[in-house]
PDB file of C-alpha atoms in Angstrom:
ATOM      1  CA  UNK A   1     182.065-148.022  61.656  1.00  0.00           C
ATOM      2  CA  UNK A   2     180.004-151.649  60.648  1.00  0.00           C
ATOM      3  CA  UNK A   3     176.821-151.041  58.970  1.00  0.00           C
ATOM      4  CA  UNK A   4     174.582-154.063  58.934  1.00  0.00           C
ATOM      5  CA  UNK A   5     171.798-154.613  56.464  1.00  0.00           C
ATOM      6  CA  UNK A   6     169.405-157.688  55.371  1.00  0.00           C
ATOM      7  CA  UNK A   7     166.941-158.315  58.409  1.00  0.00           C
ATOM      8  CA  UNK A   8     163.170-157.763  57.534  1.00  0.00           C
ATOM      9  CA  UNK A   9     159.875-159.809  58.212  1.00  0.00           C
ATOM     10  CA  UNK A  10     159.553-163.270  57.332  1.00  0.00           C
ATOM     11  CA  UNK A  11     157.777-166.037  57.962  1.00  0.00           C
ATOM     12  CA  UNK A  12     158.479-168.928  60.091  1.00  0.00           C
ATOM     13  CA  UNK A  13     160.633-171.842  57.804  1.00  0.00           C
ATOM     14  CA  UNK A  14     161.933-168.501  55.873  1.00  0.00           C
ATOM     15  CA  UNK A  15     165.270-167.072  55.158  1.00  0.00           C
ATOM     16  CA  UNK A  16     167.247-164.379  55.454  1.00  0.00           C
ATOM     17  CA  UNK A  17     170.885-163.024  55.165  1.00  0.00           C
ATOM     18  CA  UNK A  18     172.535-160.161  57.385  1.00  0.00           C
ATOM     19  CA  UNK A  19     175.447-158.574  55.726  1.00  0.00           C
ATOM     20  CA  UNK A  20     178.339-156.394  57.769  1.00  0.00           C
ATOM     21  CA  UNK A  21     180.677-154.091  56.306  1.00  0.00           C
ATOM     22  CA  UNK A  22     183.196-151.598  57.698  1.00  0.00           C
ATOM     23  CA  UNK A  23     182.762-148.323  56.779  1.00  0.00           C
ATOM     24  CA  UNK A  24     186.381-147.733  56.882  1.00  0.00           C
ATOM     25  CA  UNK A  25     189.547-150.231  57.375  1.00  0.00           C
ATOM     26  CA  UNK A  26     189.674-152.040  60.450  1.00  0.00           C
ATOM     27  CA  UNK A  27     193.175-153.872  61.040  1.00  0.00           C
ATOM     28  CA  UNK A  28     194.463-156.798  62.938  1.00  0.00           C
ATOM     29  CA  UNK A  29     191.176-158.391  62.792  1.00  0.00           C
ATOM     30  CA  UNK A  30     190.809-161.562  64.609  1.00  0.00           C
ATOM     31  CA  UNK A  31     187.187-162.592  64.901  1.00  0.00           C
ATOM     32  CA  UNK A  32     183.864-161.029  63.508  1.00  0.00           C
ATOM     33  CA  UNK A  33     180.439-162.103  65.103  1.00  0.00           C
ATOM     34  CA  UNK A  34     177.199-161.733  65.223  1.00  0.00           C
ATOM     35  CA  UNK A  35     175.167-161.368  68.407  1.00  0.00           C
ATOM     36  CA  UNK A  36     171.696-160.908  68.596  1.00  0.00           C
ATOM     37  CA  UNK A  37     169.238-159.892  71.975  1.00  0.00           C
ATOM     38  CA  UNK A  38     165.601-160.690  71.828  1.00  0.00           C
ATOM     39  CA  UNK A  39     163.604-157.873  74.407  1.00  0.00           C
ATOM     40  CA  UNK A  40     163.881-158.695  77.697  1.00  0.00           C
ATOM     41  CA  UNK A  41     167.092-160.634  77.231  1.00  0.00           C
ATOM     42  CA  UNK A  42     170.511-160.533  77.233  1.00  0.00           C
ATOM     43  CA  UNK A  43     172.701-159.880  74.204  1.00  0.00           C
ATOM     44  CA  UNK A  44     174.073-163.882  72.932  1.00  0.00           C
ATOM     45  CA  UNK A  45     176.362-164.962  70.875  1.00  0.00           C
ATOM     46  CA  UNK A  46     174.713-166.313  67.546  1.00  0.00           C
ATOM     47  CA  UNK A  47     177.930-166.727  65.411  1.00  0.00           C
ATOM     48  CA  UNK A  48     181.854-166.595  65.293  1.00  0.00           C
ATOM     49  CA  UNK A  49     184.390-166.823  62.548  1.00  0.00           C
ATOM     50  CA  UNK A  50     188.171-166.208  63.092  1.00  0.00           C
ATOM     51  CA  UNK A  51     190.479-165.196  60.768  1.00  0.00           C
ATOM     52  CA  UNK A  52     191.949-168.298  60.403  1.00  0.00           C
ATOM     53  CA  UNK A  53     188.065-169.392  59.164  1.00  0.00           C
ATOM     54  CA  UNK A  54     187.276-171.097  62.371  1.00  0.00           C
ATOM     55  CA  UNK A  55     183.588-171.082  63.524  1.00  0.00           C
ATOM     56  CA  UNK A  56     181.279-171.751  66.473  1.00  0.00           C
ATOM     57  CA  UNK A  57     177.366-171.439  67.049  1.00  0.00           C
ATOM     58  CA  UNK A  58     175.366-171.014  69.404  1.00  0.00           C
ATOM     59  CA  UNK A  59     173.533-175.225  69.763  1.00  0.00           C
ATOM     60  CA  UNK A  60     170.230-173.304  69.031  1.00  0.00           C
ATOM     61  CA  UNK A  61     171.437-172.005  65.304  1.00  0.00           C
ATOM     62  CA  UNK A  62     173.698-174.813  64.419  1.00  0.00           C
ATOM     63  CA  UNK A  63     172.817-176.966  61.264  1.00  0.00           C
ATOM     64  CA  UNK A  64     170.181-173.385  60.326  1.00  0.00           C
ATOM     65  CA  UNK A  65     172.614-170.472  60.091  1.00  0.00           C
ATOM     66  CA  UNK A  66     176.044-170.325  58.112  1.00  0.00           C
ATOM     67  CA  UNK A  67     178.654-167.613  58.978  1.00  0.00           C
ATOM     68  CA  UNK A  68     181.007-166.170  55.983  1.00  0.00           C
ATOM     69  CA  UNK A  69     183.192-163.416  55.967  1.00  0.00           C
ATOM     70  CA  UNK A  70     185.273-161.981  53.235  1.00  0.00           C
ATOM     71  CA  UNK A  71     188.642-161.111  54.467  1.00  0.00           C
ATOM     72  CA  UNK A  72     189.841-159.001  52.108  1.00  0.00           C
ATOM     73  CA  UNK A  73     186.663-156.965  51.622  1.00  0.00           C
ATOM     74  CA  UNK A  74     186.048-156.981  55.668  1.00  0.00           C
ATOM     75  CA  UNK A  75     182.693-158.276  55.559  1.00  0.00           C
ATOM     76  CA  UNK A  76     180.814-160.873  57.429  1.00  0.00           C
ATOM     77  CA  UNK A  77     177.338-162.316  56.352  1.00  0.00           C
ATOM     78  CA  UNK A  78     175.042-164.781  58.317  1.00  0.00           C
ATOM     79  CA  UNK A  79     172.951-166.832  56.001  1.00  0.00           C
ATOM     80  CA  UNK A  80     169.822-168.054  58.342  1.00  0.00           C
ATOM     81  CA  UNK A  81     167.718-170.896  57.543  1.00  0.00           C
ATOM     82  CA  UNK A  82     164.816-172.533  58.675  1.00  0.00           C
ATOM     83  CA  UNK A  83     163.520-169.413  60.873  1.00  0.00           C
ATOM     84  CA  UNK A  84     161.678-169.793  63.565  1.00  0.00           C
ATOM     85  CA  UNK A  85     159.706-167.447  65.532  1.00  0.00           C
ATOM     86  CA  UNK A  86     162.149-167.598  68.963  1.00  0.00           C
ATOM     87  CA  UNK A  87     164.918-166.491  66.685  1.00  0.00           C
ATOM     88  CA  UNK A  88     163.202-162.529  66.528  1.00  0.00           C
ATOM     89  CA  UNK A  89     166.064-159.867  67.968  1.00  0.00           C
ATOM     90  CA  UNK A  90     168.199-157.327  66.890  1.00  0.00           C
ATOM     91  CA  UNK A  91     171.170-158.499  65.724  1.00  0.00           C
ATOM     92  CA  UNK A  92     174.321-157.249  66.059  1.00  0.00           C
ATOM     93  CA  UNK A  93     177.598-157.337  64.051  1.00  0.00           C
ATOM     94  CA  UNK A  94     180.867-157.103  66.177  1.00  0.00           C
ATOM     95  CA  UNK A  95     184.276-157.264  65.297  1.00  0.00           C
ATOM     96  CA  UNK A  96     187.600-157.571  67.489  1.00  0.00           C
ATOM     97  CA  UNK A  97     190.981-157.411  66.628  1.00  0.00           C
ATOM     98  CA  UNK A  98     194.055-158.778  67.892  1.00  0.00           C
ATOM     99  CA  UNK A  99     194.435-156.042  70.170  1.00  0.00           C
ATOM    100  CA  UNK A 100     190.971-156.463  72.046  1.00  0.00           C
ATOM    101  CA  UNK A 101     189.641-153.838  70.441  1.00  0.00           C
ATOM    102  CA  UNK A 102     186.046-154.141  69.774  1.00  0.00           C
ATOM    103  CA  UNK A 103     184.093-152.560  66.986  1.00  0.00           C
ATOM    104  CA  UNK A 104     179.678-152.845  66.640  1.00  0.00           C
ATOM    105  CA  UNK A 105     177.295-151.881  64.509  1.00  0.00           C
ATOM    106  CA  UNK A 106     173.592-150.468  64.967  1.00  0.00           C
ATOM    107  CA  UNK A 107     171.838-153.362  64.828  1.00  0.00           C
ATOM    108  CA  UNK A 108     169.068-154.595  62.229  1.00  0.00           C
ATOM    109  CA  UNK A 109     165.805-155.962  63.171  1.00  0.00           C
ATOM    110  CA  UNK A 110     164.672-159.649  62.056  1.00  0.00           C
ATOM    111  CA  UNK A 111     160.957-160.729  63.036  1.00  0.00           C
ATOM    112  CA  UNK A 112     160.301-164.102  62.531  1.00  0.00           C
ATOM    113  CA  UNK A 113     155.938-164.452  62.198  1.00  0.00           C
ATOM    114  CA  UNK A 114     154.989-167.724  63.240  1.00  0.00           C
TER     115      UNK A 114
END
């Protein structure tokens, strides 16, 4: 029900923005996030924004990526900055709503060539 789309190649110092959209409504969000999981590790938290427009980062993102999300459209973006080789993983695009519920897309690859 999320489809993400923007990861790619780039090189290291590069940019990049993910974009997440529900295919269909989702109601009662409360947060949308992006996670990411690099092979051979476990799935982190890159990103958070409530509904209320509160956000937190993981300390090795902050001041490089910028979350966004469009509440009436139900999209989130991630604008990353300032790539850097260590940040190559699939990323993920999760929502949840008030009710716990939680939603995930397939993932899109982003490889970071140093």
């Amino acid at each position: 029900q999320l489809v993400e789309s923007g990861g790619g190649l780039v090189q290291t110092g590069g940019s990049l923005r993910l974009s997440c959209a529900a295919s269909g409504s989702i109601p009662n969000i409360y947060a949308m996030r992006w996670y990411r999981q690099a092979p051979g590790n476990q799935r982190e938290l890159v990103a958070a924004i409530t509904s209320g427009g509160n956000t937190n980062y993981a300390d090795s993102v902050k001041g490089r990526f910028t979350i966004s999300r469009d509440n009436a459209k139900n999209t989130v973006s991630l604008q990353m900055n300032s790539l850097k080789p260590e940040d190559t993983a699939v990323y993920y695009c999760n929502v949840v709503t008030w009710g716990r519920t939680d939603y995930w897309g397939q993932g899109t690859q982003v490889t970071v060539s140093s």
